[in-house]
Amino acid sequence: MRTALITGVTGQDGSYLVDFLLAKDYVVHGVIRRASTFNTQRIDHIYKDPHNSKARFFLHYGDLSDGTGLRHIIERVQPDEVYNLAAQSHVKVSFEQPEYTADVVATGTLRLLEALRDYMQNTKNKSRFYHACSSEMYGNAPPPQSETTPFAPRSPYAVSKLAAYGYCVNYRESYDMFICNGILFNHESPRRGETFVTRKITRAMTRIKLGLQDKLYLGNLEAKRDWGYAKDYVEAMWLMLQQDKCADYVISTDATYSVKDFLNQVAKQLELDWEKYVEIDPRYFRPTEVNCLLGDSSKAREELGWKVKTSFNELVTMMVEHDLELARQERTLLDAGHIL
Ligand code: NAP
Ligand code: F7E
């Protein structure tokens, strides 16, 4: 049985990756942050009490800001594969917390690389490392964007991801480590955080449909993104680490839609006129916007045999159906007199 270590295991991608790796018979260890409330909702369906002899999924408290803790986890877990997914991943928040974002996203990745390098040197074990880069690193570079497109980051988040990308390339070249940068374009799902625009829209419009909310406040509706399904994308992460040689890959659907297109598609499914409910609030504008992301994933398709399985419309349908069910449950409780 191979052993994987995932940072960011409680996030959208981390949770899908656990599902995927357990189905492939891995033993999976995840790093979680201590919080005063539970932050494990996305992995609760798969977590077993570690005293259970069948348990193959284990959690460890850790934080990318704490290098010593990461080092101890790596020594204890002895991973064959490390997936570094942890991040302050919200672009708008990175303008408000640039220093924290840099510490976790850029220096945090460096801490993990250093811990892994020492572990490999001391034990002579070989581990493979996946790093979650981002299409945000391209900024406003003309689309389509591929592995050879020059980076032009436009937020503290994107600059930090680019620094982490650089550390990964440097460690690969300096220490002969097997490291892959996955340059993933936006990917969404019913597990997407509720402050990212797609989920914000599906949550709000389904609540509006059931009379639970009146308005939806958004920012720039003209921005275009290449939106895929997170579950399809975690397979690409794994495929990268199964190759004979390590390399960096763009993962995208190679199609782009505006925020307005997304709204239109959601409203169509719910038979609502979104223009009656949506208002623009400048607080959601970013100091510097990324106007159009559109990937060219031909390298991943040719070398990894990876392909997109879920279309834009299928993704929207899945998210709308999921959030409509949440809204129905909320409506039922409200109608039964529960104060939420
Ligand atoms: P997400 O849902 O925001 O999850 C982020 C994860 O990182 C969570 O588990 C979070 O823990 C953890 N985390 C945050 N700060 C941490 C810290 N200081 N130490 C340890 N863990 C920390 O993000 P995602 O959408 O799954 O994305 C996964 C990765 O891919 C991220 O690195 C993101 O930047 C990158 N990425 C995402 C996309 C996308 O479209 N989804 C595209 C390109 C790249 P809590 O649950 O405790 O908050
Ligand atoms: O914004 C616009 C906003 O926050 C998408 C992260 O996973 O993907 C994600 O970053 C677009 C932007 O995602 C609202 O201005 C309009 O143009 O959903 P988002 P993002 O910034 O593209 C990349 C690849 C990552 O790596 C990141 O980790 O939508 N927009 N109105 C809005 N965005 C938000 N959040 N909220 C609004 O009200």
Coordinates of C-alpha atoms and ligand atoms in Angstrom, one line a residue:
M1 CA 0.0 0.0 0.0
R2 CA 1.3 3.4 -0.9
T3 CA 1.1 6.3 1.6
A4 CA 0.0 9.8 0.7
L5 CA 0.2 13.0 2.7
I6 CA -2.2 15.8 1.9
T7 CA -2.0 19.3 3.2
G8 CA -5.3 21.2 2.8
V9 CA -7.2 18.0 3.2
T10 CA -10.2 19.8 4.6
G11 CA -10.6 21.9 1.5
Q12 CA -12.6 21.3 -1.7
D13 CA -9.7 19.6 -3.6
G14 CA -8.3 17.8 -0.5
S15 CA -11.6 16.1 0.2
Y16 CA -12.0 14.9 -3.4
L17 CA -8.4 13.7 -3.4
V18 CA -8.9 11.6 -0.2
D19 CA -11.9 10.0 -1.9
F20 CA -9.8 9.3 -5.0
L21 CA -6.7 7.9 -3.2
L22 CA -8.7 5.7 -0.8
A23 CA -10.4 4.2 -3.8
K24 CA -6.9 3.4 -5.1
D25 CA -6.0 1.6 -1.9
Y26 CA -3.7 4.2 -0.5
V27 CA -3.1 4.9 3.1
V28 CA -3.9 8.6 3.4
H29 CA -2.7 11.1 6.0
G30 CA -4.1 14.6 6.1
V31 CA -2.9 17.8 7.8
I32 CA -5.6 19.8 9.5
R33 CA -5.6 23.1 11.3
R34 CA -6.8 23.3 14.8
A35 CA -9.9 25.5 14.9
S36 CA -12.4 26.3 17.6
T37 CA -15.2 24.8 15.5
F38 CA -15.2 21.7 13.4
N39 CA -13.6 22.2 10.0
T40 CA -13.9 18.7 8.7
Q41 CA -17.3 18.7 7.1
R42 CA -16.0 17.9 3.6
I43 CA -14.2 14.7 4.9
D44 CA -16.6 13.5 7.6
H45 CA -18.3 11.1 5.2
I46 CA -15.0 9.1 4.8
Y47 CA -13.3 9.5 8.2
K48 CA -13.2 6.5 10.5
D49 CA -12.2 6.3 14.1
P50 CA -8.4 5.6 14.0
H51 CA -8.9 2.8 16.5
N52 CA -10.9 1.0 13.9
S53 CA -8.5 -1.7 12.4
K54 CA -9.9 -0.9 8.9
A55 CA -9.0 2.8 9.1
R56 CA -6.7 4.0 6.3
F57 CA -7.3 7.7 6.7
F58 CA -5.5 9.6 9.5
L59 CA -5.4 13.2 10.5
H60 CA -2.6 15.3 12.0
Y61 CA -2.7 18.8 13.4
G62 CA -0.4 21.0 11.5
D63 CA 0.0 24.4 9.8
L64 CA 2.0 25.6 6.9
S65 CA 3.3 28.4 9.1
D66 CA 4.9 25.8 11.4
G67 CA 7.9 24.2 9.8
T68 CA 8.8 22.0 12.9
G69 CA 5.3 20.5 13.0
L70 CA 5.4 19.7 9.3
R71 CA 8.8 18.1 9.7
H72 CA 7.5 15.8 12.5
I73 CA 4.5 14.8 10.4
I74 CA 6.6 13.9 7.4
E75 CA 9.0 11.8 9.7
R76 CA 6.0 10.0 11.2
V77 CA 4.1 9.4 8.1
Q78 CA 7.0 8.6 5.7
P79 CA 5.0 9.5 2.6
D80 CA 5.5 8.1 -0.9
E81 CA 3.6 11.0 -2.3
V82 CA 3.0 14.5 -0.8
Y83 CA 0.2 16.7 -2.2
N84 CA 0.6 20.3 -1.1
L85 CA -2.9 21.8 -1.4
A86 CA -3.0 24.0 1.7
A87 CA -3.4 27.7 1.0
Q88 CA -5.1 31.0 1.8
S89 CA -6.8 30.4 -1.5
H90 CA -9.0 33.5 -1.8
V91 CA -7.7 36.1 -4.3
K92 CA -9.7 39.0 -2.9
V93 CA -8.8 38.1 0.7
S94 CA -5.1 38.1 -0.3
F95 CA -5.3 41.9 -0.9
E96 CA -6.5 42.3 2.7
Q97 CA -4.0 39.8 4.1
P98 CA -1.0 39.9 1.8
E99 CA 1.6 39.1 4.4
Y100 CA -0.3 36.1 5.8
T101 CA -1.0 34.9 2.2
A102 CA 2.7 35.0 1.3
D103 CA 3.7 33.3 4.6
V104 CA 1.3 30.3 4.0
V105 CA 1.3 30.0 0.2
A106 CA 5.0 30.8 -0.6
T107 CA 7.0 30.3 2.5
G108 CA 4.7 27.5 3.7
T109 CA 5.5 25.6 0.5
L110 CA 9.2 26.2 1.1
R111 CA 8.9 24.9 4.7
L112 CA 7.3 21.7 3.4
L113 CA 10.0 21.3 0.7
E114 CA 12.8 21.7 3.2
A115 CA 11.2 19.2 5.6
L116 CA 10.8 16.7 2.7
R117 CA 14.4 17.3 1.5
D118 CA 15.8 16.6 4.9
Y119 CA 13.6 13.5 5.4
M120 CA 14.7 12.1 2.0
Q121 CA 18.4 12.8 2.7
N122 CA 18.3 11.2 6.2
T123 CA 16.3 8.1 5.2
K124 CA 17.3 7.7 1.5
N125 CA 13.6 7.2 0.9
K126 CA 12.1 8.6 -2.3
S127 CA 9.0 10.7 -2.1
R128 CA 7.1 12.5 -4.9
F129 CA 5.7 16.0 -4.4
Y130 CA 2.7 17.7 -6.1
H131 CA 2.3 21.4 -5.7
A132 CA -1.0 23.2 -6.3
C133 CA -0.2 26.2 -8.6
S134 CA -2.8 28.4 -10.1
S135 CA -3.9 29.9 -13.4
E136 CA -4.0 33.2 -11.5
M137 CA -0.2 33.3 -12.1
Y138 CA -0.9 34.3 -15.7
G139 CA -2.8 37.4 -14.7
N140 CA -3.8 39.2 -17.9
A141 CA -1.4 37.3 -20.2
P142 CA -3.3 36.9 -23.6
P143 CA -5.4 33.7 -23.7
P144 CA -5.1 30.7 -24.3
Q145 CA -2.5 30.2 -21.5
S146 CA -0.3 27.1 -21.6
E147 CA 2.9 26.0 -19.7
T148 CA 5.0 28.3 -22.0
T149 CA 2.9 31.4 -21.4
P150 CA 4.9 34.0 -19.4
F151 CA 3.5 34.6 -15.9
A152 CA 2.2 38.0 -14.9
P153 CA 0.6 37.8 -11.5
R154 CA -1.9 40.5 -10.4
S155 CA -2.6 39.7 -6.7
P156 CA -0.7 38.9 -3.6
Y157 CA -2.2 35.4 -3.9
A158 CA -0.9 35.0 -7.5
V159 CA 2.6 36.4 -6.6
S160 CA 2.8 34.0 -3.7
K161 CA 1.8 31.0 -5.9
L162 CA 4.4 32.1 -8.4
A163 CA 7.1 32.2 -5.6
A164 CA 6.0 28.7 -4.6
Y165 CA 6.2 27.5 -8.2
G166 CA 9.7 28.9 -8.3
Y167 CA 10.8 27.1 -5.1
C168 CA 9.4 23.9 -6.6
V169 CA 11.4 24.3 -9.8
N170 CA 14.5 25.2 -7.9
Y171 CA 14.3 22.1 -5.6
R172 CA 13.6 19.9 -8.5
E173 CA 16.8 21.2 -10.3
S174 CA 19.0 21.5 -7.2
Y175 CA 18.2 18.3 -5.3
D176 CA 16.9 16.0 -8.0
M177 CA 13.5 15.8 -6.3
F178 CA 10.4 14.5 -8.1
I179 CA 8.3 17.6 -8.0
C180 CA 5.3 18.5 -10.2
N181 CA 3.6 21.9 -10.5
G182 CA -0.1 21.5 -11.5
I183 CA -1.2 24.8 -13.0
L184 CA -4.9 24.4 -12.4
F185 CA -7.5 26.7 -13.8
N186 CA -10.7 27.3 -11.7
H187 CA -12.5 24.2 -10.6
E188 CA -15.7 24.1 -8.7
S189 CA -18.1 21.6 -7.2
P190 CA -20.9 21.3 -4.6
R191 CA -18.0 21.3 -2.1
R192 CA -16.7 24.7 -3.3
G193 CA -16.2 27.4 -0.6
E194 CA -19.3 29.6 -0.4
T195 CA -17.4 32.9 -1.0
F196 CA -16.1 31.9 -4.4
V197 CA -18.3 33.3 -7.1
T198 CA -19.8 30.1 -8.5
R199 CA -20.9 28.7 -5.2
K200 CA -22.0 32.1 -4.0
I201 CA -24.3 32.3 -7.0
T202 CA -25.7 28.8 -6.7
R203 CA -26.3 29.2 -3.0
A204 CA -28.0 32.6 -3.3
M205 CA -30.1 31.9 -6.4
T206 CA -31.4 28.6 -4.9
R207 CA -32.3 30.4 -1.7
I208 CA -34.0 33.2 -3.7
K209 CA -36.0 30.5 -5.5
L210 CA -37.3 29.2 -2.2
G211 CA -38.0 32.6 -0.8
L212 CA -35.2 32.5 1.7
Q213 CA -33.2 35.5 0.4
D214 CA -34.1 38.7 -1.7
K215 CA -30.8 39.9 -3.1
L216 CA -27.4 38.7 -4.4
Y217 CA -24.6 41.3 -4.3
L218 CA -21.7 40.6 -6.7
G219 CA -18.7 42.4 -8.2
N220 CA -17.3 42.2 -11.7
L221 CA -19.7 40.2 -13.9
E222 CA -17.5 40.5 -17.0
A223 CA -14.5 38.5 -15.8
K224 CA -14.1 35.2 -17.7
R225 CA -12.9 32.0 -16.2
D226 CA -12.1 28.4 -17.4
W227 CA -14.3 26.5 -15.0
G228 CA -14.0 22.7 -14.5
Y229 CA -15.2 20.1 -12.0
A230 CA -12.9 19.6 -9.0
K231 CA -13.4 15.8 -9.0
D232 CA -12.0 15.6 -12.5
Y233 CA -9.0 17.7 -11.6
V234 CA -7.7 15.6 -8.6
E235 CA -7.2 12.7 -11.0
A236 CA -4.8 14.9 -12.9
M237 CA -2.8 15.6 -9.7
W238 CA -2.4 11.9 -9.1
L239 CA -1.5 11.2 -12.8
M240 CA 1.3 13.7 -12.6
L241 CA 3.0 11.8 -9.8
Q242 CA 2.7 8.4 -11.7
Q243 CA 4.9 9.5 -14.6
D244 CA 8.5 8.4 -15.3
K245 CA 9.6 12.0 -15.3
C246 CA 8.3 15.0 -13.4
A247 CA 7.0 18.1 -15.2
D248 CA 4.6 20.9 -14.9
Y249 CA 1.1 20.7 -16.4
V250 CA -1.8 23.0 -17.2
I251 CA -5.2 21.5 -16.2
S252 CA -8.2 23.2 -17.8
T253 CA -11.3 22.6 -19.8
D254 CA -10.0 24.9 -22.6
A255 CA -13.3 26.9 -22.7
T256 CA -14.1 30.2 -21.0
Y257 CA -17.3 31.8 -19.6
S258 CA -18.0 35.1 -17.9
V259 CA -19.5 35.4 -14.4
K260 CA -22.6 36.7 -16.3
D261 CA -22.7 33.5 -18.4
F262 CA -22.6 31.5 -15.2
L263 CA -25.4 33.5 -13.7
N264 CA -27.5 33.1 -16.9
Q265 CA -27.1 29.3 -16.8
V266 CA -28.0 29.1 -13.1
A267 CA -31.0 31.4 -13.6
K268 CA -32.2 29.4 -16.7
Q269 CA -32.2 26.1 -14.6
L270 CA -34.1 27.8 -11.8
E271 CA -36.5 29.7 -14.2
L272 CA -35.6 33.0 -12.6
D273 CA -34.7 36.4 -14.1
W274 CA -31.4 37.1 -12.2
E275 CA -31.5 40.8 -13.2
K276 CA -34.3 41.3 -10.7
Y277 CA -32.2 40.0 -7.8
V278 CA -28.5 40.8 -8.5
E279 CA -27.0 44.1 -7.4
I280 CA -23.4 45.2 -8.0
D281 CA -21.5 46.0 -4.8
P282 CA -18.0 47.6 -5.5
R283 CA -16.7 45.9 -2.3
Y284 CA -16.4 42.8 -4.4
F285 CA -14.2 44.5 -7.1
R286 CA -10.5 43.7 -6.8
P287 CA -7.8 46.4 -7.0
T288 CA -6.4 44.5 -10.0
E289 CA -8.6 42.1 -11.9
V290 CA -7.7 39.1 -14.0
N291 CA -10.0 39.5 -17.1
C292 CA -9.8 36.3 -19.0
L293 CA -8.5 32.9 -18.1
L294 CA -8.6 30.2 -20.8
G295 CA -6.3 27.2 -20.6
D296 CA -4.6 25.1 -23.2
S297 CA -4.3 21.6 -21.6
S298 CA -2.9 19.8 -24.6
K299 CA 0.3 18.7 -22.8
A300 CA -1.7 17.1 -20.0
R301 CA -4.0 15.4 -22.5
E302 CA -1.1 14.1 -24.6
E303 CA 1.3 13.1 -21.8
L304 CA -1.0 12.1 -18.9
G305 CA -3.9 10.9 -21.0
W306 CA -6.1 13.1 -18.8
K307 CA -9.3 14.6 -20.1
V308 CA -12.3 16.7 -19.0
K309 CA -15.2 14.5 -18.1
T310 CA -17.7 17.1 -17.0
S311 CA -19.0 20.0 -19.1
F312 CA -19.8 23.5 -18.0
N313 CA -23.6 22.9 -18.1
E314 CA -23.2 19.6 -16.2
L315 CA -21.2 21.4 -13.5
V316 CA -23.8 24.1 -13.1
T317 CA -26.6 21.6 -12.9
M318 CA -24.8 19.5 -10.3
M319 CA -24.2 22.6 -8.1
V320 CA -27.7 24.0 -8.6
E321 CA -29.3 20.6 -7.6
H322 CA -27.1 20.3 -4.6
D323 CA -27.8 23.8 -3.3
L324 CA -31.5 23.5 -4.1
E325 CA -31.6 20.5 -1.8
L326 CA -29.8 22.6 1.0
A327 CA -32.4 25.4 0.5
R328 CA -35.3 22.9 0.6
Q329 CA -34.0 21.6 4.0
E330 CA -33.6 25.1 5.3
R331 CA -37.2 26.0 4.1
T332 CA -38.6 22.9 5.8
L333 CA -37.0 23.7 9.1
L334 CA -38.2 27.3 8.8
D335 CA -41.7 26.3 8.0
A336 CA -41.7 23.9 11.0
G337 CA -40.9 26.9 13.2
H338 CA -37.2 26.3 13.8
I339 CA -35.2 29.5 14.3
L340 CA -32.1 29.1 12.2
Ligands
NAP1 P1 -9.8 25.6 -0.3 O1 -11.1 24.9 -0.4 O2 -9.7 27.0 0.1 O3 -8.9 24.7 0.8 C1 -7.7 25.2 1.3 C2 -7.2 24.2 2.3 O4 -6.0 24.8 2.9 C3 -8.1 24.0 3.5 O5 -8.0 22.7 3.9 C4 -7.6 24.9 4.6 O6 -7.9 24.6 5.9 C5 -6.1 24.8 4.3 N1 -5.3 25.8 4.9 C6 -5.4 27.2 4.8 N2 -4.5 27.8 5.4 C7 -3.7 26.8 6.0 C8 -2.5 26.9 6.8 N3 -2.0 28.0 7.2 N4 -1.9 25.7 7.2 C9 -2.5 24.5 6.8 N5 -3.6 24.4 6.0 C10 -4.2 25.6 5.6 O7 -9.0 25.4 -1.6 P2 -9.2 24.4 -2.9 O8 -10.1 25.1 -3.8 O9 -9.4 23.1 -2.3 O10 -7.8 24.5 -3.6 C11 -6.7 23.6 -3.2 C12 -5.4 24.3 -3.6 O11 -5.4 24.5 -5.0 C13 -5.1 25.6 -3.0 O12 -3.7 25.7 -2.8 C14 -5.5 26.6 -4.0 O13 -4.8 27.8 -3.8 C15 -5.2 25.9 -5.3 N6 -6.0 26.2 -6.5 C16 -7.3 26.1 -6.4 C17 -8.1 26.3 -7.6 C18 -9.6 26.2 -7.6 O14 -10.2 26.7 -8.5 N7 -10.2 25.6 -6.6 C19 -7.4 26.6 -8.8 C20 -6.0 26.7 -8.8 C21 -5.3 26.5 -7.6 P3 -9.3 25.0 6.6 O15 -10.3 24.0 6.1 O16 -9.0 24.8 8.0 O17 -9.5 26.4 6.2
F7E2 O1 -13.7 34.9 -8.6 C1 -15.5 37.7 -10.0 C2 -14.1 38.0 -9.5 O2 -13.2 34.3 -6.2 C3 -13.9 34.6 -10.0 C4 -9.5 30.5 -6.5 O3 -9.8 29.1 -6.4 O4 -9.5 30.3 -8.9 C5 -10.1 31.0 -7.8 O5 -9.8 32.4 -7.8 C6 -14.3 35.9 -10.7 C7 -13.3 37.0 -10.4 O6 -12.2 32.9 -8.1 C8 -17.8 38.2 -7.2 O7 -13.8 39.3 -9.5 C9 -17.6 38.8 -9.3 O8 -13.0 37.7 -11.6 O9 -14.6 32.7 -7.6 P1 -13.5 33.7 -7.5 P2 -10.8 33.4 -8.6 O10 -10.5 34.7 -8.1 O11 -10.8 33.2 -10.1 C10 -8.1 30.5 -9.0 C11 -7.6 29.7 -10.2 C12 -7.4 30.1 -7.8 O12 -6.2 29.7 -7.8 C13 -8.0 30.6 -6.5 O13 -7.5 29.9 -5.4 O14 -15.5 36.3 -10.2 N1 -16.6 38.0 -9.0 N2 -18.4 39.0 -8.2 C14 -16.6 37.6 -7.7 N3 -15.8 36.8 -7.0 C15 -16.2 36.6 -5.7 N4 -15.4 35.7 -5.0 N5 -17.3 37.2 -5.2 C16 -18.1 38.0 -5.8 O15 -19.1 38.5 -5.3

